[in-house]
């Protein structure tokens, strides 16, 4: 259990003034879904930390309901680009001035995280009061997604920047990104910081970064909320994983409302629409998996990747579809891969070391593990959990990991940032028998 203590120590070292940073140099601020996963882990031994962290995140919620993907609690950190000044979230009058923030969001994890915390602290009145207080804010956040990001009222919201998806550099986004033309003067000058802090061959390439900046500028132009974004953005995607997580969190909000006597009427309405359209629009029979939808070009995005597995976690597929997803994972495991690679290992786009183009991410394994258990695929769920634990024991608490077993044999460490908060918290949660 020495590693459990080490994991807690990592979170402690990454703890700032009431929140955790993902890792100290590469990501020195508060990230939205990272914070959620850290709160899950800390709740197993210090639930006050979890409440503080979540409270701090919601202090950055915008008047329109959006929760930004980064809160810049400190304006004196200069190791990250784009920093608060580049985002200039103040173009939106409903954005708090303190903390300053980015102008885009990340996966809607807070519903299911609050449900987990509440379930495990049912006897604790302070936790119940906390959840009651934060519940309407989470509903408001979901309302933002339905109101501002779902122009056709399908119950499926869009993202307009790969960073919103949490899977920033996945090959999923390549096609839309290619459609963005960068001419001299199209974007303002900027200087990257990430490549000075992490191996360049594990980070996104320069032409990608220009396009990230382009989409950021597009959002800024329309105050990060205008309907012109949907009309104009070359990148407009209904992401399967983002929508699956929203559905999971809706379910959790409905459950929390029942447990605590709150009103979830509107969530129930959203949920009906979301669930039926998700299955119709995102399932791809040939691939045997859920895929995203390119709303700009009106077509499914035909990739096998980790996001297509997450609908298990939201109890979306029927047993037949779930079995196909389970078979996919079983097959990968029997072919010498640790589970779950973030991208299709058989595709020419697979890159085993590069950010979201192949490696394994801890918080993804956490969700997939839970999803498999929902469908009683206990054996695969066990592999997903054990593989992550094996990788952490062998390679350390890194941001992401090599998936090919024979390559892992040759390695001494993981990829990306070290002493990573959600790696530590996923490890703690998976080891704490909940
Ligand atoms: C990267 C990941 C994103 C995460 C952030 C902080 O940008 O792609 O999912 O939230 O790092 O860990």
Short mmCIF file of C-alpha atoms and ligand atoms in Angstrom, two decimals:
data_model
loop_
_atom_site.label_atom_id
_atom_site.label_comp_id
_atom_site.label_asym_id
_atom_site.label_seq_id
_atom_site.Cartn_x
_atom_site.Cartn_y
_atom_site.Cartn_z
CA UNK A 1 0.00 0.00 0.00
CA UNK A 2 3.03 2.22 -0.19
CA UNK A 3 1.79 3.36 -3.59
CA UNK A 4 -1.51 4.51 -2.15
CA UNK A 5 0.40 6.79 0.19
CA UNK A 6 2.54 7.97 -2.69
CA UNK A 7 -0.60 8.76 -4.70
CA UNK A 8 -1.99 10.85 -1.86
CA UNK A 9 1.33 12.61 -1.55
CA UNK A 10 1.27 13.52 -5.23
CA UNK A 11 -2.13 15.15 -4.86
CA UNK A 12 -0.91 16.92 -1.75
CA UNK A 13 2.10 18.28 -3.62
CA UNK A 14 -0.13 19.40 -6.47
CA UNK A 15 -2.51 21.10 -4.08
CA UNK A 16 -2.62 24.89 -4.31
CA UNK A 17 -4.99 27.29 -2.64
CA UNK A 18 -8.10 25.08 -2.47
CA UNK A 19 -7.63 23.06 -5.67
CA UNK A 20 -5.21 20.73 -7.41
CA UNK A 21 -3.16 21.38 -10.52
CA UNK A 22 -2.89 18.42 -12.94
CA UNK A 23 0.92 18.53 -12.70
CA UNK A 24 3.06 21.38 -11.52
CA UNK A 25 4.89 22.70 -14.58
CA UNK A 26 3.06 21.57 -17.70
CA UNK A 27 -0.42 22.44 -16.36
CA UNK A 28 -0.09 24.93 -13.51
CA UNK A 29 -3.79 25.92 -13.15
CA UNK A 30 -7.14 24.32 -12.34
CA UNK A 31 -8.48 22.14 -15.14
CA UNK A 32 -12.15 21.31 -15.16
CA UNK A 33 -12.44 17.58 -15.62
CA UNK A 34 -9.12 16.88 -13.93
CA UNK A 35 -10.54 18.57 -10.84
CA UNK A 36 -13.57 16.35 -10.97
CA UNK A 37 -11.52 13.17 -11.09
CA UNK A 38 -9.25 14.40 -8.32
CA UNK A 39 -12.30 15.10 -6.17
CA UNK A 40 -13.44 11.50 -6.73
CA UNK A 41 -10.15 10.19 -5.38
CA UNK A 42 -9.74 12.58 -2.46
CA UNK A 43 -13.31 11.84 -1.33
CA UNK A 44 -12.12 8.37 -0.33
CA UNK A 45 -9.92 9.82 2.43
CA UNK A 46 -10.63 13.53 2.84
CA UNK A 47 -14.02 14.60 1.54
CA UNK A 48 -13.45 18.20 2.63
CA UNK A 49 -10.71 18.45 0.03
CA UNK A 50 -13.19 17.27 -2.62
CA UNK A 51 -15.79 19.81 -1.59
CA UNK A 52 -13.22 22.59 -1.56
CA UNK A 53 -11.92 21.63 -4.99
CA UNK A 54 -15.39 21.44 -6.55
CA UNK A 55 -16.46 24.68 -4.85
CA UNK A 56 -13.40 26.41 -6.22
CA UNK A 57 -14.15 25.22 -9.72
CA UNK A 58 -17.73 26.43 -9.60
CA UNK A 59 -16.48 29.85 -8.44
CA UNK A 60 -15.41 30.23 -12.06
CA UNK A 61 -18.80 29.40 -13.57
CA UNK A 62 -20.04 31.99 -16.06
CA UNK A 63 -23.46 33.65 -15.89
CA UNK A 64 -24.52 31.71 -18.97
CA UNK A 65 -23.80 28.51 -17.03
CA UNK A 66 -20.56 27.55 -18.75
CA UNK A 67 -17.78 26.05 -16.70
CA UNK A 68 -14.49 26.97 -18.33
CA UNK A 69 -11.94 24.29 -18.96
CA UNK A 70 -9.19 26.24 -17.18
CA UNK A 71 -9.35 28.61 -14.24
CA UNK A 72 -6.29 30.81 -13.91
CA UNK A 73 -6.31 31.32 -10.15
CA UNK A 74 -2.84 32.74 -10.35
CA UNK A 75 -1.85 35.37 -12.88
CA UNK A 76 1.84 34.99 -12.09
CA UNK A 77 2.44 31.60 -13.70
CA UNK A 78 4.12 31.96 -17.03
CA UNK A 79 4.79 28.37 -18.05
CA UNK A 80 1.53 27.85 -19.95
CA UNK A 81 0.18 29.03 -23.28
CA UNK A 82 -2.54 30.19 -23.92
CA UNK A 83 -2.65 32.02 -20.62
CA UNK A 84 -5.51 34.20 -19.25
CA UNK A 85 -4.45 37.28 -21.21
CA UNK A 86 -4.57 35.45 -24.53
CA UNK A 87 -8.03 33.99 -23.81
CA UNK A 88 -9.30 37.37 -22.62
CA UNK A 89 -12.54 35.82 -21.32
CA UNK A 90 -13.67 39.30 -20.30
CA UNK A 91 -15.04 39.75 -23.81
CA UNK A 92 -18.01 37.94 -22.28
CA UNK A 93 -19.72 40.14 -19.74
CA UNK A 94 -20.89 37.14 -17.71
CA UNK A 95 -17.39 35.78 -17.19
CA UNK A 96 -16.09 36.34 -13.64
CA UNK A 97 -13.09 38.65 -13.38
CA UNK A 98 -11.75 36.56 -10.52
CA UNK A 99 -10.76 33.88 -11.33
CA UNK A 100 -10.01 34.60 -14.95
CA UNK A 101 -10.61 31.67 -17.25
CA UNK A 102 -10.46 30.13 -20.68
CA UNK A 103 -13.50 30.52 -22.94
CA UNK A 104 -14.29 26.88 -23.72
CA UNK A 105 -15.41 23.92 -21.65
CA UNK A 106 -14.61 20.22 -21.00
CA UNK A 107 -16.53 16.97 -20.29
CA UNK A 108 -19.54 17.33 -17.98
CA UNK A 109 -18.28 15.03 -15.25
CA UNK A 110 -19.73 16.70 -12.17
CA UNK A 111 -23.10 14.94 -12.05
CA UNK A 112 -21.60 11.47 -11.71
CA UNK A 113 -18.82 12.66 -9.45
CA UNK A 114 -21.28 14.22 -7.01
CA UNK A 115 -23.38 11.06 -7.09
CA UNK A 116 -20.37 8.94 -6.18
CA UNK A 117 -19.35 11.27 -3.37
CA UNK A 118 -22.87 11.47 -1.98
CA UNK A 119 -23.34 7.70 -2.08
CA UNK A 120 -20.15 7.15 -0.12
CA UNK A 121 -20.87 9.85 2.46
CA UNK A 122 -24.57 9.38 2.91
CA UNK A 123 -24.29 9.77 6.69
CA UNK A 124 -22.47 13.10 6.41
CA UNK A 125 -24.84 16.08 6.62
CA UNK A 126 -22.19 18.53 5.46
CA UNK A 127 -21.75 16.53 2.26
CA UNK A 128 -25.51 16.41 1.70
CA UNK A 129 -25.77 20.17 2.15
CA UNK A 130 -22.86 20.69 -0.17
CA UNK A 131 -24.40 18.56 -2.89
CA UNK A 132 -27.73 20.35 -2.47
CA UNK A 133 -25.99 23.68 -2.91
CA UNK A 134 -24.01 22.69 -5.98
CA UNK A 135 -26.84 20.76 -7.69
CA UNK A 136 -28.52 23.80 -9.34
CA UNK A 137 -25.14 24.95 -10.62
CA UNK A 138 -24.54 21.63 -12.33
CA UNK A 139 -28.05 21.80 -13.82
CA UNK A 140 -27.21 25.30 -15.07
CA UNK A 141 -24.09 23.98 -16.67
CA UNK A 142 -26.04 21.29 -18.49
CA UNK A 143 -28.56 23.97 -19.52
CA UNK A 144 -25.71 25.93 -21.08
CA UNK A 145 -24.82 22.93 -23.25
CA UNK A 146 -28.42 22.43 -24.36
CA UNK A 147 -29.11 26.14 -24.90
CA UNK A 148 -25.93 27.33 -26.55
CA UNK A 149 -24.54 24.22 -28.18
CA UNK A 150 -27.49 22.38 -29.67
CA UNK A 151 -28.83 24.52 -32.54
CA UNK A 152 -31.01 21.75 -34.00
CA UNK A 153 -32.39 20.77 -30.59
CA UNK A 154 -31.39 17.17 -30.86
CA UNK A 155 -30.31 16.79 -27.27
CA UNK A 156 -26.74 16.41 -28.56
CA UNK A 157 -24.40 19.33 -28.07
CA UNK A 158 -21.47 20.37 -30.20
CA UNK A 159 -17.92 21.37 -29.43
CA UNK A 160 -15.94 23.78 -31.59
CA UNK A 161 -12.45 23.19 -30.24
CA UNK A 162 -10.59 19.86 -29.80
CA UNK A 163 -9.55 20.96 -26.30
CA UNK A 164 -13.18 20.80 -25.20
CA UNK A 165 -13.26 17.08 -25.91
CA UNK A 166 -10.56 16.31 -23.35
CA UNK A 167 -8.90 14.21 -26.10
CA UNK A 168 -7.06 17.21 -27.48
CA UNK A 169 -4.83 15.69 -30.11
CA UNK A 170 -6.83 12.67 -31.25
CA UNK A 171 -6.72 11.79 -34.98
CA UNK A 172 -10.49 12.27 -34.78
CA UNK A 173 -10.04 15.97 -35.28
CA UNK A 174 -7.51 15.86 -38.14
CA UNK A 175 -9.99 16.19 -40.96
CA UNK A 176 -11.78 19.23 -39.56
CA UNK A 177 -8.48 20.78 -38.59
CA UNK A 178 -7.17 20.35 -42.13
CA UNK A 179 -10.07 22.43 -43.40
CA UNK A 180 -8.76 25.43 -41.52
CA UNK A 181 -6.55 27.53 -43.73
CA UNK A 182 -3.84 29.50 -41.99
CA UNK A 183 -2.48 32.34 -44.09
CA UNK A 184 0.01 34.94 -42.92
CA UNK A 185 -1.86 37.23 -40.54
CA UNK A 186 -4.78 34.82 -39.95
CA UNK A 187 -3.79 34.35 -36.33
CA UNK A 188 -1.92 36.60 -33.90
CA UNK A 189 1.71 35.74 -33.06
CA UNK A 190 2.16 33.43 -30.07
CA UNK A 191 4.77 31.34 -28.31
CA UNK A 192 4.20 27.75 -27.20
CA UNK A 193 5.39 26.66 -23.77
CA UNK A 194 4.55 22.95 -23.76
CA UNK A 195 7.40 21.74 -25.96
CA UNK A 196 9.95 23.25 -23.58
CA UNK A 197 8.48 21.16 -20.76
CA UNK A 198 7.63 17.87 -22.40
CA UNK A 199 9.14 15.80 -25.23
CA UNK A 200 8.21 17.26 -28.58
CA UNK A 201 7.42 13.85 -30.05
CA UNK A 202 4.81 13.33 -27.33
CA UNK A 203 3.11 16.70 -27.98
CA UNK A 204 0.93 18.08 -30.80
CA UNK A 205 2.67 19.37 -33.92
CA UNK A 206 3.02 23.06 -34.84
CA UNK A 207 0.44 23.13 -37.65
CA UNK A 208 -2.06 21.73 -35.12
CA UNK A 209 -1.23 24.44 -32.64
CA UNK A 210 -1.89 27.18 -35.21
CA UNK A 211 -5.34 25.73 -35.71
CA UNK A 212 -5.99 25.53 -31.97
CA UNK A 213 -5.23 29.23 -31.86
CA UNK A 214 -7.47 29.90 -34.85
CA UNK A 215 -10.46 28.27 -33.13
CA UNK A 216 -9.73 30.09 -29.90
CA UNK A 217 -9.80 33.40 -31.81
CA UNK A 218 -13.07 32.41 -33.48
CA UNK A 219 -14.67 31.79 -30.09
CA UNK A 220 -13.31 35.06 -28.73
CA UNK A 221 -14.73 36.98 -31.69
CA UNK A 222 -18.22 35.83 -30.66
CA UNK A 223 -17.76 36.23 -26.91
CA UNK A 224 -17.39 32.46 -26.57
CA UNK A 225 -21.14 31.94 -26.77
CA UNK A 226 -22.60 33.50 -29.93
CA UNK A 227 -24.61 31.47 -32.41
CA UNK A 228 -22.21 32.67 -35.10
CA UNK A 229 -19.77 30.09 -33.75
CA UNK A 230 -21.98 27.27 -35.04
CA UNK A 231 -22.52 29.10 -38.32
CA UNK A 232 -18.88 29.80 -38.96
CA UNK A 233 -16.64 27.25 -37.26
CA UNK A 234 -14.91 24.78 -39.61
CA UNK A 235 -14.67 22.55 -36.56
CA UNK A 236 -18.18 21.64 -35.36
CA UNK A 237 -18.51 18.22 -33.81
CA UNK A 238 -21.08 16.37 -31.75
CA UNK A 239 -18.63 14.28 -29.80
CA UNK A 240 -19.77 10.84 -28.69
CA UNK A 241 -17.79 10.85 -25.46
CA UNK A 242 -18.80 14.36 -24.40
CA UNK A 243 -22.45 13.55 -24.99
CA UNK A 244 -22.17 10.15 -23.27
CA UNK A 245 -20.68 11.81 -20.21
CA UNK A 246 -23.45 14.39 -20.21
CA UNK A 247 -26.03 11.60 -20.32
CA UNK A 248 -24.28 9.78 -17.48
CA UNK A 249 -24.26 12.97 -15.42
CA UNK A 250 -27.94 13.64 -16.23
CA UNK A 251 -28.76 10.20 -14.85
CA UNK A 252 -26.79 11.02 -11.75
CA UNK A 253 -28.55 14.35 -11.29
CA UNK A 254 -31.90 12.57 -11.55
CA UNK A 255 -30.75 10.08 -8.92
CA UNK A 256 -29.40 12.80 -6.62
CA UNK A 257 -32.67 14.71 -6.93
CA UNK A 258 -34.59 11.60 -5.92
CA UNK A 259 -32.31 10.95 -2.95
CA UNK A 260 -32.30 14.50 -1.65
CA UNK A 261 -35.83 15.56 -2.61
CA UNK A 262 -34.78 18.05 -5.31
CA UNK A 263 -36.43 18.88 -8.61
CA UNK A 264 -34.93 17.31 -11.74
CA UNK A 265 -37.93 17.85 -14.05
CA UNK A 266 -35.97 19.61 -16.73
CA UNK A 267 -33.08 17.18 -16.61
CA UNK A 268 -35.53 14.31 -17.20
CA UNK A 269 -36.83 16.09 -20.31
CA UNK A 270 -33.34 16.72 -21.70
CA UNK A 271 -32.38 13.18 -20.96
CA UNK A 272 -35.17 11.58 -22.97
CA UNK A 273 -34.20 13.46 -26.10
CA UNK A 274 -30.47 12.95 -25.60
CA UNK A 275 -30.68 9.24 -25.03
CA UNK A 276 -32.82 8.36 -28.02
CA UNK A 277 -30.86 10.53 -30.45
CA UNK A 278 -27.48 9.41 -29.16
CA UNK A 279 -28.06 5.80 -30.06
CA UNK A 280 -29.50 6.62 -33.48
CA UNK A 281 -26.96 9.16 -34.51
CA UNK A 282 -23.71 7.78 -33.10
CA UNK A 283 -23.88 3.99 -33.42
CA UNK A 284 -21.95 2.61 -36.39
CA UNK A 285 -22.88 -0.95 -37.18
CA UNK A 286 -19.84 -1.68 -39.35
CA UNK A 287 -17.33 -0.53 -36.75
CA UNK A 288 -19.38 -2.01 -33.93
CA UNK A 289 -18.84 1.11 -31.92
CA UNK A 290 -20.17 4.58 -31.24
CA UNK A 291 -18.63 7.39 -33.29
CA UNK A 292 -18.82 11.18 -33.29
CA UNK A 293 -20.77 13.28 -35.78
CA UNK A 294 -19.27 16.04 -37.91
CA UNK A 295 -22.03 18.63 -37.80
CA UNK A 296 -20.28 20.95 -40.24
CA UNK A 297 -20.13 18.31 -42.96
CA UNK A 298 -23.13 16.24 -41.82
CA UNK A 299 -21.49 12.87 -41.49
CA UNK A 300 -20.38 10.31 -38.96
CA UNK A 301 -16.69 10.36 -38.11
CA UNK A 302 -15.48 6.84 -38.78
CA UNK A 303 -12.84 6.11 -36.17
CA UNK A 304 -12.38 3.49 -33.50
CA UNK A 305 -11.21 5.27 -30.40
CA UNK A 306 -11.62 5.40 -26.68
CA UNK A 307 -14.58 7.83 -26.79
CA UNK A 308 -16.64 5.15 -28.55
CA UNK A 309 -16.36 2.91 -25.51
CA UNK A 310 -17.50 5.43 -22.92
CA UNK A 311 -21.25 5.09 -23.77
CA UNK A 312 -21.08 1.86 -21.72
CA UNK A 313 -20.49 4.04 -18.70
CA UNK A 314 -23.72 5.92 -19.47
CA UNK A 315 -25.67 2.65 -19.93
CA UNK A 316 -26.54 3.66 -23.49
CA UNK A 317 -26.00 0.51 -25.62
CA UNK A 318 -28.30 -2.47 -25.51
CA UNK A 319 -26.73 -5.79 -24.57
CA UNK A 320 -25.88 -6.68 -28.19
CA UNK A 321 -24.03 -3.45 -28.86
CA UNK A 322 -22.31 -3.59 -25.51
CA UNK A 323 -21.08 -7.07 -26.35
CA UNK A 324 -19.47 -5.84 -29.55
CA UNK A 325 -17.60 -3.18 -27.62
CA UNK A 326 -16.53 -5.75 -25.07
CA UNK A 327 -15.32 -8.08 -27.85
CA UNK A 328 -13.24 -5.24 -29.28
CA UNK A 329 -11.47 -4.77 -25.96
CA UNK A 330 -10.99 -8.49 -25.41
CA UNK A 331 -9.46 -8.80 -28.84
CA UNK A 332 -6.99 -5.97 -28.16
CA UNK A 333 -6.00 -7.52 -24.89
CA UNK A 334 -5.36 -10.92 -26.47
CA UNK A 335 -3.18 -9.27 -29.14
CA UNK A 336 -0.65 -7.92 -26.67
CA UNK A 337 -2.01 -4.50 -25.82
CA UNK A 338 -2.66 -3.09 -22.41
CA UNK A 339 -6.16 -1.65 -22.17
CA UNK A 340 -7.39 0.81 -23.21
CA UNK A 341 -5.39 2.48 -26.00
CA UNK A 342 -6.87 5.87 -26.82
CA UNK A 343 -6.91 5.20 -30.57
CA UNK A 344 -7.31 2.38 -33.10
CA UNK A 345 -4.05 0.41 -33.01
CA UNK A 346 -4.63 -0.86 -36.56
CA UNK A 347 -4.92 2.58 -38.12
CA UNK A 348 -1.99 4.32 -39.83
CA UNK A 349 -2.84 7.25 -37.54
CA UNK A 350 -1.94 5.28 -34.44
CA UNK A 351 1.10 6.73 -32.65
CA UNK A 352 1.91 4.91 -29.48
CA UNK A 353 3.66 7.80 -27.71
CA UNK A 354 1.87 10.84 -28.98
CA UNK A 355 -0.76 12.62 -27.00
CA UNK A 356 -4.20 11.03 -27.55
CA UNK A 357 -3.13 9.20 -30.71
CA UNK A 358 -2.58 5.86 -28.99
CA UNK A 359 -1.48 5.97 -25.35
CA UNK A 360 -3.56 4.94 -22.34
CA UNK A 361 -5.11 7.54 -20.06
CA UNK A 362 -5.89 6.70 -16.42
CA UNK A 363 -9.22 8.51 -16.08
CA UNK A 364 -10.43 6.87 -19.29
CA UNK A 365 -9.71 3.46 -17.81
CA UNK A 366 -11.65 4.46 -14.72
CA UNK A 367 -14.77 5.25 -16.78
CA UNK A 368 -14.43 2.21 -19.02
CA UNK A 369 -13.93 -0.04 -16.00
CA UNK A 370 -17.15 1.25 -14.43
CA UNK A 371 -18.98 0.96 -17.74
CA UNK A 372 -17.99 -2.68 -18.23
CA UNK A 373 -19.19 -3.48 -14.71
CA UNK A 374 -22.59 -1.96 -15.57
CA UNK A 375 -22.98 -4.69 -18.19
CA UNK A 376 -21.44 -7.44 -16.05
CA UNK A 377 -18.39 -7.78 -18.27
CA UNK A 378 -16.47 -8.37 -15.09
CA UNK A 379 -13.50 -10.08 -16.66
CA UNK A 380 -12.76 -7.23 -19.08
CA UNK A 381 -13.46 -4.70 -16.33
CA UNK A 382 -10.81 -6.48 -14.27
CA UNK A 383 -8.28 -6.30 -17.10
CA UNK A 384 -8.91 -2.58 -17.60
CA UNK A 385 -8.31 -1.94 -13.93
CA UNK A 386 -5.34 -4.28 -13.51
CA UNK A 387 -3.61 -3.04 -16.65
CA UNK A 388 -3.67 0.51 -15.38
CA UNK A 389 -2.39 -0.52 -11.99
CA UNK A 390 0.38 -2.59 -13.57
CA UNK A 391 1.44 0.34 -15.73
CA UNK A 392 1.50 2.73 -12.80
CA UNK A 393 3.50 0.30 -10.66
CA UNK A 394 5.99 -0.26 -13.43
CA UNK A 395 6.24 3.21 -14.95
CA UNK A 396 5.10 5.71 -12.31
CA UNK A 397 2.25 8.18 -11.88
CA UNK A 398 2.52 9.65 -15.37
CA UNK A 399 0.00 11.48 -17.50
CA UNK A 400 -0.31 8.67 -20.07
CA UNK A 401 1.18 5.29 -20.94
CA UNK A 402 2.43 3.07 -23.73
CA UNK A 403 -0.15 0.43 -24.74
CA UNK A 404 2.04 -2.16 -26.49
CA UNK A 405 3.11 -4.73 -23.94
CA UNK A 406 6.41 -5.57 -25.57
CA UNK A 407 7.38 -1.91 -25.79
CA UNK A 408 6.47 -1.38 -22.13
CA UNK A 409 9.05 -4.06 -21.28
CA UNK A 410 11.74 -1.70 -22.58
CA UNK A 411 10.56 1.41 -20.73
CA UNK A 412 11.35 2.89 -17.34
CA UNK A 413 8.70 5.59 -17.28
CA UNK A 414 5.38 6.74 -18.66
CA UNK A 415 4.71 9.59 -21.08
CA UNK A 416 3.86 13.29 -20.70
CA UNK A 417 3.86 14.92 -17.27
CA UNK A 418 4.99 13.08 -14.13
CA UNK A 419 3.35 13.10 -10.67
CA UNK A 420 0.02 13.56 -12.33
CA UNK A 421 -3.02 14.29 -10.16
CA UNK A 422 -5.74 12.29 -11.90
CA UNK A 423 -3.42 9.35 -12.36
CA UNK A 424 -3.00 9.37 -8.59
CA UNK A 425 -6.70 9.86 -7.89
CA UNK A 426 -7.87 7.20 -10.38
CA UNK A 427 -5.41 4.83 -8.74
CA UNK A 428 -6.71 5.69 -5.28
CA UNK A 429 -10.32 5.29 -6.28
CA UNK A 430 -9.77 1.98 -8.08
CA UNK A 431 -7.88 0.63 -5.08
CA UNK A 432 -10.40 1.72 -2.52
CA UNK A 433 -13.03 -0.83 -3.32
CA UNK A 434 -16.04 1.34 -3.96
C1 LIG B 1 -4.54 17.83 -21.69
C2 LIG B 1 -5.60 16.77 -21.86
C3 LIG B 1 -6.86 17.20 -21.16
C4 LIG B 1 -6.54 17.52 -19.70
C5 LIG B 1 -5.38 18.50 -19.57
C6 LIG B 1 -4.89 18.63 -18.15
O1 LIG B 1 -4.90 19.02 -22.28
O2 LIG B 1 -5.84 16.51 -23.19
O3 LIG B 1 -7.84 16.21 -21.23
O4 LIG B 1 -7.66 18.02 -19.05
O5 LIG B 1 -4.30 18.05 -20.33
O6 LIG B 1 -4.54 17.38 -17.64
#
